[in-house]
mmCIF file of C-alpha atoms in Angstrom:
data_model
loop_
_atom_site.group_PDB
_atom_site.id
_atom_site.type_symbol
_atom_site.label_atom_id
_atom_site.label_comp_id
_atom_site.label_asym_id
_atom_site.label_seq_id
_atom_site.Cartn_x
_atom_site.Cartn_y
_atom_site.Cartn_z
ATOM 1 C CA MET A 194 78.252 81.372 60.129
ATOM 2 C CA ALA A 195 79.615 84.898 60.076
ATOM 3 C CA THR A 196 81.914 85.483 63.007
ATOM 4 C CA ARG A 197 83.814 88.361 64.481
ATOM 5 C CA GLN A 198 87.015 89.294 62.686
ATOM 6 C CA ASP A 199 89.976 90.094 64.966
ATOM 7 C CA THR A 200 91.694 92.523 62.609
ATOM 8 C CA PRO A 201 90.622 94.774 59.745
ATOM 9 C CA MET A 202 92.917 92.901 57.376
ATOM 10 C CA SER A 203 90.121 90.659 56.090
ATOM 11 C CA CYS A 204 87.449 93.359 55.960
ATOM 12 C CA MET A 205 85.510 93.672 52.736
ATOM 13 C CA VAL A 206 84.350 97.058 51.443
ATOM 14 C CA LYS A 207 81.210 98.222 49.661
ATOM 15 C CA ILE A 208 81.173 101.738 48.201
ATOM 16 C CA CYS A 209 77.540 102.789 47.941
ATOM 17 C CA GLY A 210 75.950 105.589 45.944
ATOM 18 C CA ILE A 211 78.005 104.991 42.809
ATOM 19 C CA ASN A 212 76.369 107.150 40.128
ATOM 20 C CA SER A 213 79.174 108.178 37.770
ATOM 21 C CA GLU A 214 81.930 106.543 35.783
ATOM 22 C CA ASP A 215 84.553 108.480 37.755
ATOM 23 C CA ALA A 216 83.188 107.143 41.027
ATOM 24 C CA ALA A 217 83.030 103.576 39.734
ATOM 25 C CA MET A 218 86.574 103.702 38.391
ATOM 26 C CA ALA A 219 87.889 105.205 41.621
ATOM 27 C CA ALA A 220 86.216 102.524 43.723
ATOM 28 C CA MET A 221 87.362 99.644 41.540
ATOM 29 C CA SER A 222 90.941 100.868 41.196
ATOM 30 C CA ALA A 223 91.185 101.296 44.976
ATOM 31 C CA GLY A 224 90.098 97.708 45.602
ATOM 32 C CA ALA A 225 86.389 97.875 46.431
ATOM 33 C CA ASP A 226 84.689 94.489 46.740
ATOM 34 C CA ALA A 227 81.188 95.769 45.951
ATOM 35 C CA LEU A 228 79.535 98.786 44.337
ATOM 36 C CA GLY A 229 76.143 100.072 45.406
ATOM 37 C CA TYR A 230 73.632 101.642 43.010
ATOM 38 C CA VAL A 231 70.873 103.669 44.666
ATOM 39 C CA PHE A 232 67.507 103.227 42.926
ATOM 40 C CA PHE A 233 65.644 105.715 45.121
ATOM 41 C CA PRO A 234 64.787 109.040 43.421
ATOM 42 C CA PRO A 235 64.744 111.216 46.587
ATOM 43 C CA SER A 236 68.411 110.409 47.158
ATOM 44 C CA PRO A 237 71.136 112.694 45.735
ATOM 45 C CA ARG A 238 72.916 109.444 44.842
ATOM 46 C CA HIS A 239 70.039 108.091 42.748
ATOM 47 C CA ILE A 240 71.024 106.470 39.469
ATOM 48 C CA SER A 241 68.777 105.927 36.452
ATOM 49 C CA LEU A 242 68.315 102.575 34.769
ATOM 50 C CA ASN A 243 70.296 103.806 31.750
ATOM 51 C CA GLY A 244 73.025 105.087 34.044
ATOM 52 C CA ALA A 245 73.297 101.738 35.768
ATOM 53 C CA THR A 246 73.531 99.938 32.435
ATOM 54 C CA THR A 247 76.328 102.226 31.257
ATOM 55 C CA LEU A 248 78.338 101.835 34.460
ATOM 56 C CA THR A 249 77.885 98.081 34.666
ATOM 57 C CA GLU A 250 79.529 97.622 31.274
ATOM 58 C CA ARG A 251 82.774 98.650 32.978
ATOM 59 C CA VAL A 252 82.410 96.503 36.102
ATOM 60 C CA PRO A 253 83.998 93.024 36.143
ATOM 61 C CA ASP A 254 82.096 90.034 37.474
ATOM 62 C CA SER A 255 84.497 89.818 40.404
ATOM 63 C CA ILE A 256 82.957 92.942 41.937
ATOM 64 C CA LEU A 257 79.490 92.646 43.448
ATOM 65 C CA LYS A 258 76.836 94.979 42.071
ATOM 66 C CA VAL A 259 74.276 95.810 44.738
ATOM 67 C CA GLY A 260 71.038 97.673 44.093
ATOM 68 C CA LEU A 261 69.567 99.697 46.959
ATOM 69 C CA PHE A 262 65.769 99.930 47.074
ATOM 70 C CA VAL A 263 63.210 101.338 49.496
ATOM 71 C CA GLU A 264 60.028 99.254 49.527
ATOM 72 C CA ALA A 265 60.177 98.736 45.772
ATOM 73 C CA GLY A 266 57.678 96.648 43.853
ATOM 74 C CA ASP A 267 58.537 93.639 41.725
ATOM 75 C CA GLU A 268 58.497 95.548 38.429
ATOM 76 C CA ALA A 269 60.932 98.162 39.695
ATOM 77 C CA LEU A 270 63.201 95.448 41.044
ATOM 78 C CA GLU A 271 63.105 93.490 37.810
ATOM 79 C CA ASN A 272 63.917 96.534 35.674
ATOM 80 C CA ALA A 273 66.857 97.530 37.867
ATOM 81 C CA ILE A 274 68.212 93.989 38.096
ATOM 82 C CA LYS A 275 68.323 93.791 34.311
ATOM 83 C CA ALA A 276 69.738 97.288 33.848
ATOM 84 C CA GLY A 277 72.524 96.939 36.395
ATOM 85 C CA ARG A 278 73.046 93.183 36.117
ATOM 86 C CA LEU A 279 72.700 93.143 39.885
ATOM 87 C CA ASP A 280 74.164 90.437 42.086
ATOM 88 C CA MET A 281 72.362 91.488 45.253
ATOM 89 C CA ILE A 282 69.249 93.401 46.307
ATOM 90 C CA GLN A 283 69.571 95.742 49.283
ATOM 91 C CA MET A 284 66.232 96.386 50.963
ATOM 92 C CA HIS A 285 66.518 99.625 52.913
ATOM 93 C CA GLY A 286 62.935 100.311 53.935
ATOM 94 C CA LYS A 287 60.420 98.695 56.270
ATOM 95 C CA GLU A 288 60.231 95.425 54.351
ATOM 96 C CA SER A 289 59.034 92.404 56.338
ATOM 97 C CA PRO A 290 60.847 89.067 56.681
ATOM 98 C CA GLU A 291 58.170 87.611 54.413
ATOM 99 C CA ARG A 292 58.931 90.197 51.726
ATOM 100 C CA VAL A 293 62.661 89.468 51.976
ATOM 101 C CA ALA A 294 62.012 85.743 51.495
ATOM 102 C CA GLU A 295 59.605 86.447 48.626
ATOM 103 C CA VAL A 296 62.129 88.612 46.758
ATOM 104 C CA LYS A 297 64.875 86.039 47.236
ATOM 105 C CA GLU A 298 62.695 83.298 45.788
ATOM 106 C CA LYS A 299 61.267 85.351 42.925
ATOM 107 C CA PHE A 300 64.533 86.796 41.612
ATOM 108 C CA GLY A 301 67.044 84.176 42.720
ATOM 109 C CA LEU A 302 69.493 86.777 44.032
ATOM 110 C CA ARG A 303 71.043 87.387 47.407
ATOM 111 C CA VAL A 304 69.156 89.889 49.529
ATOM 112 C CA MET A 305 70.547 92.273 52.127
ATOM 113 C CA LYS A 306 68.230 93.785 54.740
ATOM 114 C CA ALA A 307 69.188 97.118 56.236
ATOM 115 C CA VAL A 308 68.446 97.590 59.926
ATOM 116 C CA SER A 309 68.328 100.948 61.715
ATOM 117 C CA VAL A 310 70.227 100.814 64.997
ATOM 118 C CA SER A 311 70.387 103.019 68.057
ATOM 119 C CA THR A 312 70.270 100.449 70.893
ATOM 120 C CA SER A 313 71.050 96.771 71.412
ATOM 121 C CA ASP A 314 67.309 96.068 71.245
ATOM 122 C CA ASP A 315 67.373 97.035 67.562
ATOM 123 C CA ILE A 316 70.072 94.455 66.895
ATOM 124 C CA ASP A 317 68.191 91.811 68.882
ATOM 125 C CA ALA A 318 65.030 92.509 66.875
ATOM 126 C CA ALA A 319 66.911 92.290 63.587
ATOM 127 C CA ALA A 320 68.441 88.988 64.592
ATOM 128 C CA ALA A 321 65.059 87.592 65.595
ATOM 129 C CA ASN A 322 63.315 88.692 62.399
ATOM 130 C CA PHE A 323 65.902 88.616 59.611
ATOM 131 C CA ASP A 324 68.926 86.558 60.638
ATOM 132 C CA GLY A 325 69.086 83.552 58.329
ATOM 133 C CA VAL A 326 66.266 84.974 56.198
ATOM 134 C CA ALA A 327 68.357 87.674 54.514
ATOM 135 C CA ASP A 328 71.749 86.704 53.127
ATOM 136 C CA PHE A 329 73.237 89.878 54.612
ATOM 137 C CA LEU A 330 72.262 92.164 57.462
ATOM 138 C CA LEU A 331 73.301 95.803 57.151
ATOM 139 C CA PHE A 332 73.508 97.586 60.487
ATOM 140 C CA ASP A 333 73.078 101.314 59.886
ATOM 141 C CA ALA A 334 72.372 104.217 62.216
ATOM 142 C CA LYS A 335 68.822 105.453 62.587
ATOM 143 C CA PRO A 336 68.351 108.492 60.346
ATOM 144 C CA PRO A 337 67.834 111.937 61.862
ATOM 145 C CA LYS A 338 64.190 112.954 62.267
ATOM 146 C CA ASP A 339 64.555 115.663 59.624
ATOM 147 C CA SER A 340 65.956 113.287 56.976
ATOM 148 C CA ASN A 341 63.888 111.643 54.252
ATOM 149 C CA LEU A 342 66.737 109.240 53.442
ATOM 150 C CA PRO A 343 66.993 105.802 55.071
ATOM 151 C CA GLY A 344 70.804 105.877 54.815
ATOM 152 C CA GLY A 345 73.693 108.055 53.721
ATOM 153 C CA ASN A 346 73.093 110.512 56.539
ATOM 154 C CA ALA A 347 76.654 110.547 57.952
ATOM 155 C CA VAL A 348 75.339 109.391 61.329
ATOM 156 C CA SER A 349 76.932 106.580 63.331
ATOM 157 C CA PHE A 350 75.869 104.454 66.292
ATOM 158 C CA ASP A 351 77.738 102.767 69.138
ATOM 159 C CA TRP A 352 79.857 100.140 67.374
ATOM 160 C CA SER A 353 80.400 98.234 70.628
ATOM 161 C CA LEU A 354 76.778 97.089 70.416
ATOM 162 C CA LEU A 355 78.042 94.573 67.847
ATOM 163 C CA THR A 356 81.179 93.514 69.713
ATOM 164 C CA GLY A 357 81.351 89.733 70.031
ATOM 165 C CA ARG A 358 78.091 89.133 68.179
ATOM 166 C CA SER A 359 77.701 86.500 65.486
ATOM 167 C CA PHE A 360 74.902 85.855 63.026
ATOM 168 C CA LYS A 361 73.754 83.157 60.633
ATOM 169 C CA SER A 362 73.664 85.806 57.912
ATOM 170 C CA ASN A 363 76.749 87.647 56.771
ATOM 171 C CA TRP A 364 76.700 91.291 57.820
ATOM 172 C CA MET A 365 77.923 94.801 57.102
ATOM 173 C CA LEU A 366 78.500 97.864 59.234
ATOM 174 C CA ALA A 367 77.376 101.260 57.936
ATOM 175 C CA GLY A 368 76.551 104.702 59.252
ATOM 176 C CA GLY A 369 78.885 107.648 59.581
ATOM 177 C CA LEU A 370 81.990 105.749 58.488
ATOM 178 C CA ASP A 371 84.876 107.654 56.920
ATOM 179 C CA PRO A 372 88.621 107.198 56.300
ATOM 180 C CA ASP A 373 89.457 108.452 59.804
ATOM 181 C CA ASN A 374 87.209 106.186 61.844
ATOM 182 C CA VAL A 375 86.745 102.991 59.843
ATOM 183 C CA THR A 376 89.761 101.204 61.343
ATOM 184 C CA ASP A 377 88.374 101.711 64.853
ATOM 185 C CA ALA A 378 84.881 100.799 63.671
ATOM 186 C CA VAL A 379 86.065 97.438 62.336
ATOM 187 C CA ARG A 380 88.228 96.743 65.384
ATOM 188 C CA ILE A 381 85.435 97.496 67.843
ATOM 189 C CA SER A 382 82.509 95.910 66.000
ATOM 190 C CA GLY A 383 84.294 92.989 64.373
ATOM 191 C CA ALA A 384 82.525 93.768 61.104
ATOM 192 C CA PRO A 385 83.476 91.467 58.206
ATOM 193 C CA TRP A 386 82.148 94.077 55.764
ATOM 194 C CA VAL A 387 81.843 97.872 55.853
ATOM 195 C CA ASP A 388 79.610 100.053 53.694
ATOM 196 C CA VAL A 389 80.242 103.750 53.041
ATOM 197 C CA SER A 390 78.609 106.485 51.001
ATOM 198 C CA SER A 391 78.635 110.042 52.374
ATOM 199 C CA GLY A 392 81.948 109.459 54.150
ATOM 200 C CA VAL A 393 83.813 109.341 50.823
ATOM 201 C CA GLU A 394 82.146 112.314 49.130
ATOM 202 C CA LYS A 395 83.380 115.832 48.394
ATOM 203 C CA THR A 396 79.833 117.149 48.077
ATOM 204 C CA LYS A 397 76.532 115.366 48.645
ATOM 205 C CA GLY A 398 76.181 112.689 45.993
ATOM 206 C CA VAL A 399 79.611 113.283 44.431
ATOM 207 C CA LYS A 400 82.371 110.831 45.320
ATOM 208 C CA ASP A 401 85.966 111.813 46.101
ATOM 209 C CA ALA A 402 88.567 109.447 44.613
ATOM 210 C CA ARG A 403 91.173 110.172 47.286
ATOM 211 C CA LYS A 404 88.712 109.593 50.124
ATOM 212 C CA ILE A 405 87.630 106.308 48.539
ATOM 213 C CA ALA A 406 91.238 105.131 48.321
ATOM 214 C CA ASP A 407 91.991 106.264 51.889
ATOM 215 C CA PHE A 408 88.862 104.543 53.196
ATOM 216 C CA ILE A 409 89.604 101.213 51.539
ATOM 217 C CA ARG A 410 93.224 101.341 52.666
ATOM 218 C CA ALA A 411 92.168 101.988 56.255
ATOM 219 C CA ALA A 412 89.419 99.342 56.229
ATOM 220 C CA LYS A 413 91.656 96.635 54.827
ATOM 221 C CA GLY A 414 94.716 97.588 56.851
ATOM 222 C CA TYR A 415 96.974 98.203 53.859
#
């Protein structure tokens, strides 16, 4: 069972929205535990199947490769899994618990379900519906009303909503994290994993190597 961590020293880090060799190299050299590929064309961080294949050739097996999808069909999932040699599927739309279980069984990979959070009721609902069904829960802030992106909006929520909570599934904290606030975010929430995208970019969709290194250092307590 995933439990609260008392210090950020054991925190694991996922850098999401990796769509270039420079970004992948920066994340890996800084000590990232997982890389996220966004297979969602409306996103400025979207990566093509060919792009994922090229990047994955440089990624060792020790680093998790996570594909982000928004209500994708089986064919799209299968193509991306093969292209990026994915280790985990991140479902970031309105997928049901039944769909999560179906994808896990069909593809034999771990599945992470993203949950939009603004109040404790959102966390309670996620626990009731997805805890123990998904391998990971990703707690992210609800997107602004004018955004067409389910994540990567640089918006955070009250981290204390997760203080002292434990889940059957492992879990990640996301939403508005950056090198300056991630230490506090981990300390307050007890997150065993953190996930960042826009918080380590110099422009939308373009990663900043220094910010990536600073973020990982802060999250892990180096």
